[in-house]
Coordinates of C-alpha atoms and ligand atoms in Angstrom, one line a residue:
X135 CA 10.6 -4.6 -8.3
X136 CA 9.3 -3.0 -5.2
X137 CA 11.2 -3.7 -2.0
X138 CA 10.2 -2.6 1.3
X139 CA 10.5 -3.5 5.0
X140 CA 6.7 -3.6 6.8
X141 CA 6.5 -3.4 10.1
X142 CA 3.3 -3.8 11.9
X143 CA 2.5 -1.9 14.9
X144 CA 0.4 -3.1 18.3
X145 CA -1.9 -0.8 18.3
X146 CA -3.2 3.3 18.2
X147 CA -0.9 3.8 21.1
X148 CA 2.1 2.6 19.5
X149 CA 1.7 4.6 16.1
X150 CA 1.5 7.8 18.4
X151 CA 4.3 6.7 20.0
X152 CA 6.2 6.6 17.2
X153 CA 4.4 9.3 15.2
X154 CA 5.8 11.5 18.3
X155 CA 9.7 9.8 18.0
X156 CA 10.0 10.8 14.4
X157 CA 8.6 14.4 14.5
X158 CA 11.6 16.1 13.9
X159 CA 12.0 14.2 10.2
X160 CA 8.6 15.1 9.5
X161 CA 7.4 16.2 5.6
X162 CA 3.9 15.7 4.7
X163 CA 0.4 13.7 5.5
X164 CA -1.2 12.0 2.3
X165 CA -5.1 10.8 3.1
X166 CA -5.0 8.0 0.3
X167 CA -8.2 6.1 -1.1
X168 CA -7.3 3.0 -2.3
X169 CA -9.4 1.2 -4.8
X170 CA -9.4 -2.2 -6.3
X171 CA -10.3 -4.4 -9.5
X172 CA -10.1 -7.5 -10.8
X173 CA -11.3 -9.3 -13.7
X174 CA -15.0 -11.0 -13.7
X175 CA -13.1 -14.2 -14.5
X176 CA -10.6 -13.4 -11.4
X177 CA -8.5 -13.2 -14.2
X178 CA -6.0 -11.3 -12.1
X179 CA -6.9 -12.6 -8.6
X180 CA -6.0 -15.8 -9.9
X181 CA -2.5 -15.1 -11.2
X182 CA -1.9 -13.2 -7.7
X183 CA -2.0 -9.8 -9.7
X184 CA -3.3 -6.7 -7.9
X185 CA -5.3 -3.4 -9.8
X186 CA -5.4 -0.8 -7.6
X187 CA -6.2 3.6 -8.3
X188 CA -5.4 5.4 -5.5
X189 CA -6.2 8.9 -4.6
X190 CA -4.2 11.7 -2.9
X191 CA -6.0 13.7 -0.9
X192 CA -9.2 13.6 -2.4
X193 CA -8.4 14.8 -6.2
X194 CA -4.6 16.2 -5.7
X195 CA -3.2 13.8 -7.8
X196 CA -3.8 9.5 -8.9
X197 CA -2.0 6.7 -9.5
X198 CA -3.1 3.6 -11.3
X199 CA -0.5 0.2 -9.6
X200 CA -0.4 -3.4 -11.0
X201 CA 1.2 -5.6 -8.6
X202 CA 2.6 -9.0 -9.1
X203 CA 2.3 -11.8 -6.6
X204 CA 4.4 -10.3 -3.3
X205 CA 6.5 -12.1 -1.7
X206 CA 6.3 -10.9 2.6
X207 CA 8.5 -12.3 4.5
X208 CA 10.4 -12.0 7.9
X209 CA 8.8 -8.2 7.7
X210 CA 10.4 -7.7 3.6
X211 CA 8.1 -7.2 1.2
X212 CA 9.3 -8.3 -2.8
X213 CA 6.8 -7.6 -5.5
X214 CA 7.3 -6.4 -9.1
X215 CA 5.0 -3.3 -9.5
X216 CA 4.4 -1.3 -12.3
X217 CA 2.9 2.5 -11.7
X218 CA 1.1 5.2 -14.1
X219 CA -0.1 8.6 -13.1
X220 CA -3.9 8.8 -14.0
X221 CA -6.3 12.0 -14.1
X222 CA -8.3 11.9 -11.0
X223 CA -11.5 13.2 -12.2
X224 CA -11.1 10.5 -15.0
X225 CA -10.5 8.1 -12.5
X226 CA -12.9 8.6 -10.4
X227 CA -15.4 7.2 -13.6
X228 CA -13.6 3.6 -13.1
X229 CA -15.7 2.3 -10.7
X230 CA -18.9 3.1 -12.0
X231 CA -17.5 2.3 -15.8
X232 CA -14.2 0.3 -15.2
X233 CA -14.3 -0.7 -19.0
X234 CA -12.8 2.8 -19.4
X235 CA -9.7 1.9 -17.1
X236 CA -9.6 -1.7 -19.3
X237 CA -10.0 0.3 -22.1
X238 CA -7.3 3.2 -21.3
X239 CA -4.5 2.6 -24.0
X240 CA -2.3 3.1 -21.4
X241 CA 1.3 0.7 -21.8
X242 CA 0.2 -0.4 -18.4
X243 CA -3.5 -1.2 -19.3
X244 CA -2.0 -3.2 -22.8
X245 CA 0.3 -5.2 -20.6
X246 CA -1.6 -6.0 -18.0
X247 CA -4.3 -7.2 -21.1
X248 CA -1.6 -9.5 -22.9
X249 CA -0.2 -10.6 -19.5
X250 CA -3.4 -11.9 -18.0
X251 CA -6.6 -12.0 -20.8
X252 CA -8.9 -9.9 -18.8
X253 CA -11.3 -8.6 -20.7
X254 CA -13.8 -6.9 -18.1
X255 CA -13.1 -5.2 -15.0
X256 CA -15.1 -5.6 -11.4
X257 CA -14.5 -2.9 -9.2
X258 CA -13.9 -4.6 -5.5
X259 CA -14.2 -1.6 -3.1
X260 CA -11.5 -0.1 -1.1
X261 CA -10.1 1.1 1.7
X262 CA -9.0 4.5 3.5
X263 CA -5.2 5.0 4.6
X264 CA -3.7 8.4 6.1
X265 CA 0.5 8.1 5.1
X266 CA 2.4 10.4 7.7
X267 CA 5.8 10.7 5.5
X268 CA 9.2 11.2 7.7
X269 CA 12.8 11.6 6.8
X270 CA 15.1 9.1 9.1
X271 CA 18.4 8.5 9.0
X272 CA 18.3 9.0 5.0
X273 CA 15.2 6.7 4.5
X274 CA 11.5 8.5 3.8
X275 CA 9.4 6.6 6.3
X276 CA 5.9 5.9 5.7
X277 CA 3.7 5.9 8.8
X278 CA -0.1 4.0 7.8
X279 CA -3.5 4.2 9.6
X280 CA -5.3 1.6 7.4
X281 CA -9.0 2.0 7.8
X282 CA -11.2 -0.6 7.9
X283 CA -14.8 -1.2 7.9
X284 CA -13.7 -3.6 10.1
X285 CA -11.3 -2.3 12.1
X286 CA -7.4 -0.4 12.0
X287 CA -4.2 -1.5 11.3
X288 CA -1.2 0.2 11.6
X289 CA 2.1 -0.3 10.2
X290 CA 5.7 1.0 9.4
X291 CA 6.8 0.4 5.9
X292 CA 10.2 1.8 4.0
X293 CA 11.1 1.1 0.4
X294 CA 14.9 0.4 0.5
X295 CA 17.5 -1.4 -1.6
X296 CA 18.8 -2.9 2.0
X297 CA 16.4 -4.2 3.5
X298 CA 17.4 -6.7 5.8
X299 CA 20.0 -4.1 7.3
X300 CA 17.4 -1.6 7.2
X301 CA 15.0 -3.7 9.1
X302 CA 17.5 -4.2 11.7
X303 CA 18.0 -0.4 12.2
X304 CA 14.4 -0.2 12.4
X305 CA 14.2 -2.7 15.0
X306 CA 16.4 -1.5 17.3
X307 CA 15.0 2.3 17.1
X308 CA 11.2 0.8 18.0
X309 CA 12.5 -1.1 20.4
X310 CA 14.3 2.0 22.2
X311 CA 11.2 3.7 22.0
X312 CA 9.6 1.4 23.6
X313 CA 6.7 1.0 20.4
X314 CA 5.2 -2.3 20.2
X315 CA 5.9 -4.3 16.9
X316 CA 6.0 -7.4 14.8
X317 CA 7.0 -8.4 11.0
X318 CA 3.5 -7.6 9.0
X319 CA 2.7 -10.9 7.8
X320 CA 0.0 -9.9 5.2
X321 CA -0.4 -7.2 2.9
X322 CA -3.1 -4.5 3.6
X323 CA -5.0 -5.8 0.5
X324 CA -5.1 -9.1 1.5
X325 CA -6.2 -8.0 4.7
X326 CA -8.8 -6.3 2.7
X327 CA -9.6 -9.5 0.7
X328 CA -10.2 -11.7 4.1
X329 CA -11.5 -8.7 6.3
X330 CA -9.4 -9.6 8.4
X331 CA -6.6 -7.7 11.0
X332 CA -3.7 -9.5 10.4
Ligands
LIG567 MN1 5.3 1.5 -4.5
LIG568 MN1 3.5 -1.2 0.7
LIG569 MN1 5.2 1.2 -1.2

């Protein structure tokens, strides 16, 4: 189970805002391409199950996800999630051939086979996402500009096994900082679903 607090941000002046605030915890910048499937059926769509390959930095590194159905609320994000590292340049293949990401062998692949009865994969597109990483108060922070076609969203999100006390650390550090921000009431795939900003 993945559990993280997400925290969405007004706008590009608040992300600089607090991209400045944190600088002193900072670690590292991922640009991550984000890719999505589901079945032809909506096999996985339908059961509220998410396929994504991401890419680090171009070809440093991939990571296939399955996602269950996410649970958002008050800014706390619950969904079971289920990871395996993938060879990028084999990745990279999927969306012009996703039978060979159906057809991995991969404990992941199996499951996500016997759990839902997909039998062909659709790639859906993607999105862009630069993850500023910072160290605060113990926690690894992840900074996001989400990019669009249309348009950018930016957010604060922190994997934690306390969330709610987390949150209200988080809170009151934005607030004294004076950067704009509200519970994220949709994931960024769904926002990528709708093409929407919300
Ligand atoms: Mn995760
Ligand atoms: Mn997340
Ligand atoms: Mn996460």
């Amino acid at each position: 189970m993945e559990v993280e607090v997400k925290l969405r941000l007004a706008d590009a002046a608040a992300h600089a805002k607090l991209a400045a605030a944190l600088q002193p915890g900072y670690k590292t910048t991922h640009q991550q391409e984000n890719f999505f499937f589901d079945g032809t059926g909506q096999e996985l769509s339908s059961r509220r199950v998410v396929l994504r390959v991401r890419f680090y930095d171009v070809d440093k590194k991939a990571v296939i996800t399955v996602k269950g159905k996410q649970v958002l609320q008050d800014g706390i994000g619950r969904a079971p999630e289920e990871e395996e590292a993938v060879g990028p340049a084999a990745a990279r293949a999927f969306f012009t051939n996703p039978a060979q990401l159906l057809s991995l062998g991969t404990p992941l692949l199996e499951g996500l086979k016997s759990s839902t009865g997909v039998t062909e994969l659709v790639c859906l597109g993607g999105f862009n996402n630069t993850r500023q990483e910072f160290e605060w108060g113990g926690h690894l922070l992840e900074l996001d500009e989400t990019k669009f076609e249309w348009g950018t969203l930016y957010e604060l999100e922190c994997e934690t096994a306390e969330p709610e006390r987390l949150r209200g650390e988080l809170e009151e550090f934005l607030t004294q900082q004076g950067v704009a921000h509200s519970y994220s009431t949709a994931s960024k795939f769904a926002n990528f679903k709708k093409r929407t900003l919300e």
